GROMACS .gro file of C-alpha atoms in nm:
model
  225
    1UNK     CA    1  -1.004  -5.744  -1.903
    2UNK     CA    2  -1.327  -5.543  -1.966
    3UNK     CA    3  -1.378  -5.217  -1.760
    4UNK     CA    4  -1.676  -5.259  -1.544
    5UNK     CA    5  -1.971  -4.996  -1.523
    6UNK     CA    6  -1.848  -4.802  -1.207
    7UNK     CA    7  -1.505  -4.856  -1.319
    8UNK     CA    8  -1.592  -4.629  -1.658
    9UNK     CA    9  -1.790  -4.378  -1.432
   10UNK     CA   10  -1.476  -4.329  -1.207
   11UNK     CA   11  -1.258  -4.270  -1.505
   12UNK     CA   12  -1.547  -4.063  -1.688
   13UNK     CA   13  -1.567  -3.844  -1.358
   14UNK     CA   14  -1.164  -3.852  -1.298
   15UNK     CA   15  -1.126  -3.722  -1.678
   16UNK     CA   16  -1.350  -3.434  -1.668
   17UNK     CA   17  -1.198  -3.299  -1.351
   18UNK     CA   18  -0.908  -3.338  -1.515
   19UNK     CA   19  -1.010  -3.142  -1.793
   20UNK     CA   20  -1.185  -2.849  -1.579
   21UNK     CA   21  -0.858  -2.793  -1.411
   22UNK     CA   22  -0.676  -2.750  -1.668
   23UNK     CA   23  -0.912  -2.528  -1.824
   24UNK     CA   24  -0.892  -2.318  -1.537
   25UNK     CA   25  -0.560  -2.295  -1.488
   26UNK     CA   26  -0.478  -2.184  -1.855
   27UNK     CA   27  -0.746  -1.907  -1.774
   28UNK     CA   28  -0.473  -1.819  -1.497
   29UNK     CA   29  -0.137  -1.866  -1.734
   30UNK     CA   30  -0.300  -1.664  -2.028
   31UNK     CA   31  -0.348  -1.424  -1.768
   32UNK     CA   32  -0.026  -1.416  -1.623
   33UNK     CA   33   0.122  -1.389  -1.946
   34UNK     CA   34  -0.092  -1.085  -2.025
   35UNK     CA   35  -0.026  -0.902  -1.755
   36UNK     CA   36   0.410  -0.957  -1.797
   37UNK     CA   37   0.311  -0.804  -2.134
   38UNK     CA   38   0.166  -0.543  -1.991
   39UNK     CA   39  -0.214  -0.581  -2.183
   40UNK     CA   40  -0.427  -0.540  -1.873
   41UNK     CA   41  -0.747  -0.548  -2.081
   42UNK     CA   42  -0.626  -0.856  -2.193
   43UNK     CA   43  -0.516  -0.992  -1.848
   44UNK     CA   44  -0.886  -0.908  -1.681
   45UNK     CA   45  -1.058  -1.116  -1.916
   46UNK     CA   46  -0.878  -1.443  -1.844
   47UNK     CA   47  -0.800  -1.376  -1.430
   48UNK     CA   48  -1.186  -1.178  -1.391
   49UNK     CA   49  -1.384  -1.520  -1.438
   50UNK     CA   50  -1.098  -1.698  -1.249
   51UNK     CA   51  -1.097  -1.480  -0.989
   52UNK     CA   52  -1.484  -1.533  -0.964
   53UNK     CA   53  -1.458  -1.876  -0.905
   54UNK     CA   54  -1.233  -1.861  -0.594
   55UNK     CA   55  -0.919  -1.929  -0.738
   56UNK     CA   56  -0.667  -1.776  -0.490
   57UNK     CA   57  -0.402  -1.675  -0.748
   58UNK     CA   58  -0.606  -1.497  -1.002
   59UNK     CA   59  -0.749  -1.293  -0.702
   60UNK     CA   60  -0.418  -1.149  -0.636
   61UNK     CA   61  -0.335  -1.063  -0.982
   62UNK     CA   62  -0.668  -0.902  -1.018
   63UNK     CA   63  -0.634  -0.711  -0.706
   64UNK     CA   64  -0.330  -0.584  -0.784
   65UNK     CA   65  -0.465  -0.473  -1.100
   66UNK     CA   66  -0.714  -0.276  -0.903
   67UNK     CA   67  -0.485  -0.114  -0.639
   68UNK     CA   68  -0.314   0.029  -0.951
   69UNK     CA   69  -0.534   0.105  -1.170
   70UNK     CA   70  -0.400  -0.150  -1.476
   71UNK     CA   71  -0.653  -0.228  -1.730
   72UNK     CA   72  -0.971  -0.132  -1.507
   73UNK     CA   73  -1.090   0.161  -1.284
   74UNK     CA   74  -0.863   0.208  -0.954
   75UNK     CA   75  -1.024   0.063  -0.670
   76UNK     CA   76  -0.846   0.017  -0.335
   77UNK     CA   77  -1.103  -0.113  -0.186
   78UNK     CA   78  -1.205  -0.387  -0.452
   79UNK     CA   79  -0.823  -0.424  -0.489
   80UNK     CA   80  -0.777  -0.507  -0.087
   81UNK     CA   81  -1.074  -0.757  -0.040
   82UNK     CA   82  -0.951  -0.949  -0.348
   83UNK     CA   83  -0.595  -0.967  -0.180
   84UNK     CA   84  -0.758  -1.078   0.148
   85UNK     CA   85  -0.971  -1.321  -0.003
   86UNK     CA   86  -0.700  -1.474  -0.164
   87UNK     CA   87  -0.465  -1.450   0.155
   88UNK     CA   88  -0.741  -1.594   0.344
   89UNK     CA   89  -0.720  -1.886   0.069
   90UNK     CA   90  -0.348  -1.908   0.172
   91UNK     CA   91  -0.150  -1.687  -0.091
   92UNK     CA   92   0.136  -1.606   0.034
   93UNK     CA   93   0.219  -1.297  -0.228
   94UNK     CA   94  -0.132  -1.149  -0.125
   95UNK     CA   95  -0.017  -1.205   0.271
   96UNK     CA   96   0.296  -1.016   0.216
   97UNK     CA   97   0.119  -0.708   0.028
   98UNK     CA   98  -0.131  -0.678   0.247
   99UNK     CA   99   0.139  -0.669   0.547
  100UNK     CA  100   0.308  -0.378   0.367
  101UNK     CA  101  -0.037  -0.204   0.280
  102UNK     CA  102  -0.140  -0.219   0.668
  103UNK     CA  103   0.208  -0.125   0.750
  104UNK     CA  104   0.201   0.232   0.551
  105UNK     CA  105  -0.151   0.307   0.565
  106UNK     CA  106  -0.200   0.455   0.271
  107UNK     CA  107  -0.450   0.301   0.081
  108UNK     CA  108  -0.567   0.143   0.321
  109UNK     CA  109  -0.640   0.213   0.734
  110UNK     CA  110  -0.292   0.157   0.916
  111UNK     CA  111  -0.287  -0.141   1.133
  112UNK     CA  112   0.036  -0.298   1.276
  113UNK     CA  113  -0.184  -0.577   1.406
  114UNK     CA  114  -0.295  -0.672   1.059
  115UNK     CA  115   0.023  -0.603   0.908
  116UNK     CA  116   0.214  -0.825   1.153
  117UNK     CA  117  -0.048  -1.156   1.121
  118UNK     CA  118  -0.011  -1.157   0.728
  119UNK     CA  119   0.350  -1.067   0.732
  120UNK     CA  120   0.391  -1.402   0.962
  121UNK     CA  121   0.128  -1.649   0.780
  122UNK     CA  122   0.375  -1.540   0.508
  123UNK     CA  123   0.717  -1.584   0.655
  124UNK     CA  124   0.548  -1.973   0.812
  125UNK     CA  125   0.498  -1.984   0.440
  126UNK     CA  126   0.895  -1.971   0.330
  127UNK     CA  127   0.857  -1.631   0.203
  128UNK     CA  128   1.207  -1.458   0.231
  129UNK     CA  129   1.079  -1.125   0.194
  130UNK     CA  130   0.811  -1.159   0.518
  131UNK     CA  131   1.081  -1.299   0.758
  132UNK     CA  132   1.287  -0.977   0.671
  133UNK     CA  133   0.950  -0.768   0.699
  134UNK     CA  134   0.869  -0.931   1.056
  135UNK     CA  135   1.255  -0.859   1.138
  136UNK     CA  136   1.172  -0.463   1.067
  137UNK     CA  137   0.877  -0.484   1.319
  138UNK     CA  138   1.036  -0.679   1.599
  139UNK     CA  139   1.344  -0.417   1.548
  140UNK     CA  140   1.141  -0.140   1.546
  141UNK     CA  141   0.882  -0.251   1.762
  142UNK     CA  142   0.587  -0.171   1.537
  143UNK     CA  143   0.296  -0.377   1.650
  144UNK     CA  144   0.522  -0.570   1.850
  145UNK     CA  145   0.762  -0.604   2.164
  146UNK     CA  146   1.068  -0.473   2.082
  147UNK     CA  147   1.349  -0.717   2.054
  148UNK     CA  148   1.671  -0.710   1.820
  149UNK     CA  149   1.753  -1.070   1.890
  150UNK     CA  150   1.414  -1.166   1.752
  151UNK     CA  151   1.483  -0.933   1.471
  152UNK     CA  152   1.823  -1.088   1.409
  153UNK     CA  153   1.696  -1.434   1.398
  154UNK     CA  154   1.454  -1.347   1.116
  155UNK     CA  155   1.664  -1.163   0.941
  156UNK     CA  156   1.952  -1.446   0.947
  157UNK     CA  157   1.593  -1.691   0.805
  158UNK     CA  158   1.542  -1.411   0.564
  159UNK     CA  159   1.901  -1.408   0.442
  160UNK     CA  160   1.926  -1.815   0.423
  161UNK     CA  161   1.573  -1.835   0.180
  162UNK     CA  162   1.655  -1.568  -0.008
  163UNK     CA  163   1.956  -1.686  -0.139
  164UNK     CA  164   1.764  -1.977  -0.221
  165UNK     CA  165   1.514  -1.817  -0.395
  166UNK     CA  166   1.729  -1.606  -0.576
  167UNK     CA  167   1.904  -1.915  -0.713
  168UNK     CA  168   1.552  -2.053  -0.832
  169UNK     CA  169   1.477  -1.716  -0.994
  170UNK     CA  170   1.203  -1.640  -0.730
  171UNK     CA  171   1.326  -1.322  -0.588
  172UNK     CA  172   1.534  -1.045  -0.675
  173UNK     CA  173   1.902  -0.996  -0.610
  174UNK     CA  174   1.838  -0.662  -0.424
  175UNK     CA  175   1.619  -0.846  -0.187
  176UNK     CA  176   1.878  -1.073  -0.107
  177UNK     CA  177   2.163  -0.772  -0.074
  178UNK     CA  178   1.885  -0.579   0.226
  179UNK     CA  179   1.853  -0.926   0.442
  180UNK     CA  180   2.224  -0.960   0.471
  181UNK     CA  181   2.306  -0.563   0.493
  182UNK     CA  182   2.016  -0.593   0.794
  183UNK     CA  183   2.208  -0.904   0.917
  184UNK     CA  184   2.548  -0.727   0.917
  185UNK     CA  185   2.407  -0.411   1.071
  186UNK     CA  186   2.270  -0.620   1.299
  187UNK     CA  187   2.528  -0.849   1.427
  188UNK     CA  188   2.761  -0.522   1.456
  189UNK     CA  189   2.531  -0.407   1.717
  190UNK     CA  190   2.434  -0.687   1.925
  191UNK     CA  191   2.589  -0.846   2.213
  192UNK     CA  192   2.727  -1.162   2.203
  193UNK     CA  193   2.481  -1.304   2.426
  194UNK     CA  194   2.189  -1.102   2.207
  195UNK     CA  195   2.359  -1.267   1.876
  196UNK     CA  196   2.334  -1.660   2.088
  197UNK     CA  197   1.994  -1.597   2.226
  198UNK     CA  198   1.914  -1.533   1.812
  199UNK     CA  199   2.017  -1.830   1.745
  200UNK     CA  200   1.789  -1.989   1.977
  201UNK     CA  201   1.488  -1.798   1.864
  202UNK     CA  202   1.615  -1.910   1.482
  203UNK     CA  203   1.574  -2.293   1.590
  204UNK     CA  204   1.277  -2.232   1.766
  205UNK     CA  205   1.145  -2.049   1.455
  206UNK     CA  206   1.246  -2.265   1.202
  207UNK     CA  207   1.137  -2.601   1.417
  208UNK     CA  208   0.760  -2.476   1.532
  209UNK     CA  209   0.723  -2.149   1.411
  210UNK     CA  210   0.713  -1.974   1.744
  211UNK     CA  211   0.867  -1.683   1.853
  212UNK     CA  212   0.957  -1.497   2.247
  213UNK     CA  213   0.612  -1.355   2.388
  214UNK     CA  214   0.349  -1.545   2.191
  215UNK     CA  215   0.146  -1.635   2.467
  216UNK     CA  216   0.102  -1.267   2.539
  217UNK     CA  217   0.000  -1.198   2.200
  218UNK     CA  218  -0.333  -1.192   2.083
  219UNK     CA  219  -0.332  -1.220   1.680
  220UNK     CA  220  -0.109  -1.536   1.604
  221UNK     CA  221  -0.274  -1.839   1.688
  222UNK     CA  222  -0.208  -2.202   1.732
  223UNK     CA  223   0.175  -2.261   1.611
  224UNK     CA  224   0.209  -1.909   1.546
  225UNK     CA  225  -0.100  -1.922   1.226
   0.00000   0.00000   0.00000
């Protein structure tokens, strides 16, 4: 049967889309592929006009590129508002560097408060590393309550999706060895009561991504986000 007028518009319309996507996101491969071959002049071109546009993942790469130095001038500062504006866009990699950035202060003005919200939009993310990361801070404290049940129970979610993710290729083995040397370490010190009330926090975690003393605190919001 014939295609009607709006029927060729719509498929006109769907088929450039279509085609703009995927123009943009072999911008963001070529890139990608640059950069694991280490040609960083290479790499800017493709991610620079990507990264212009808003797309969250080429704003990462390139502000990486920045906080080192790879391919272009260093520039902390241009390197840490491209990693915000693409953890602001939901990137969890840029999250998790810009936890361990406002962890260490160096390049960038220590805050545990900062470090502690991306590390957790992270972890709500499935992001192995950021549950372990979150573990360190409730262990030590750092920004937060102290509380070694809490840090168990992330540690034991760290643990479980790293394995995962090392299976998938998404994460390296020596990530995977830390969560469970952490969990051993860990369960060696706790009480048996500390170790079931970890448990507890574990579900609660994994079920609504809420963890002891978030009504007192003032940076995660609803659900813990």
């Amino acid at each position: 049967m014939p295609l009607n007028f709006q029927m060729k518009v719509k498929i006109l319309a769907a088929a450039v889309l279509l085609a703009a996507s995927v123009e943009a996101n072999a911008g963001l491969v070529e890139g990608d592929r640059y950069l694991a071959k280490g040609q960083y002049d290479l790499a800017y071109k493709e991610l620079k006009p990507e990264a212009d546009k808003g797309n969250a993942a080429a704003q990462f790469y390139l502000g990486t590129m920045y906080l080192e130095g790879q391919g272009v001038k260093q520039d902390v500062y241009v390197g840490v508002r491209l990693l915000e504006a693409s953890a602001n866009q939901g990137d969890s990699g840029a999250q998790l560097r810009l936890a361990r950035i406002y962890y260490d202060g160096k390049v960038q003005k220590k805050s545990l408060e900062k470090s502690y919200v991306f590390a957790r939009k992270a972890a709500i993310q499935g992001v192995g590393e950021a549950s372990m990361f979150l573990g360190v801070l409730y262990y030590k404290g750092a920004g937060v309550p102290q509380d070694s049940s809490v840090a168990l129970a992330l540690c034991r979610d760290a643990s479980e999706k790293l394995a995962t993710a090392v299976q998938r290729g998404e994460a390296v083995e020596a990530a995977l060895t830390d969560s469970r040397k952490a969990v051993d370490v860990l369960e060696d010190r706790l009480t048996a009561e500390q170790k079931n009330e970890a448990s507890k926090i574990l579900a609660e975690w994994r079920s609504k991504h809420l963890l002891p003393g978030d009504a007192s605190l003032s940076h995660p919001g609803k659900n813990g986000q």
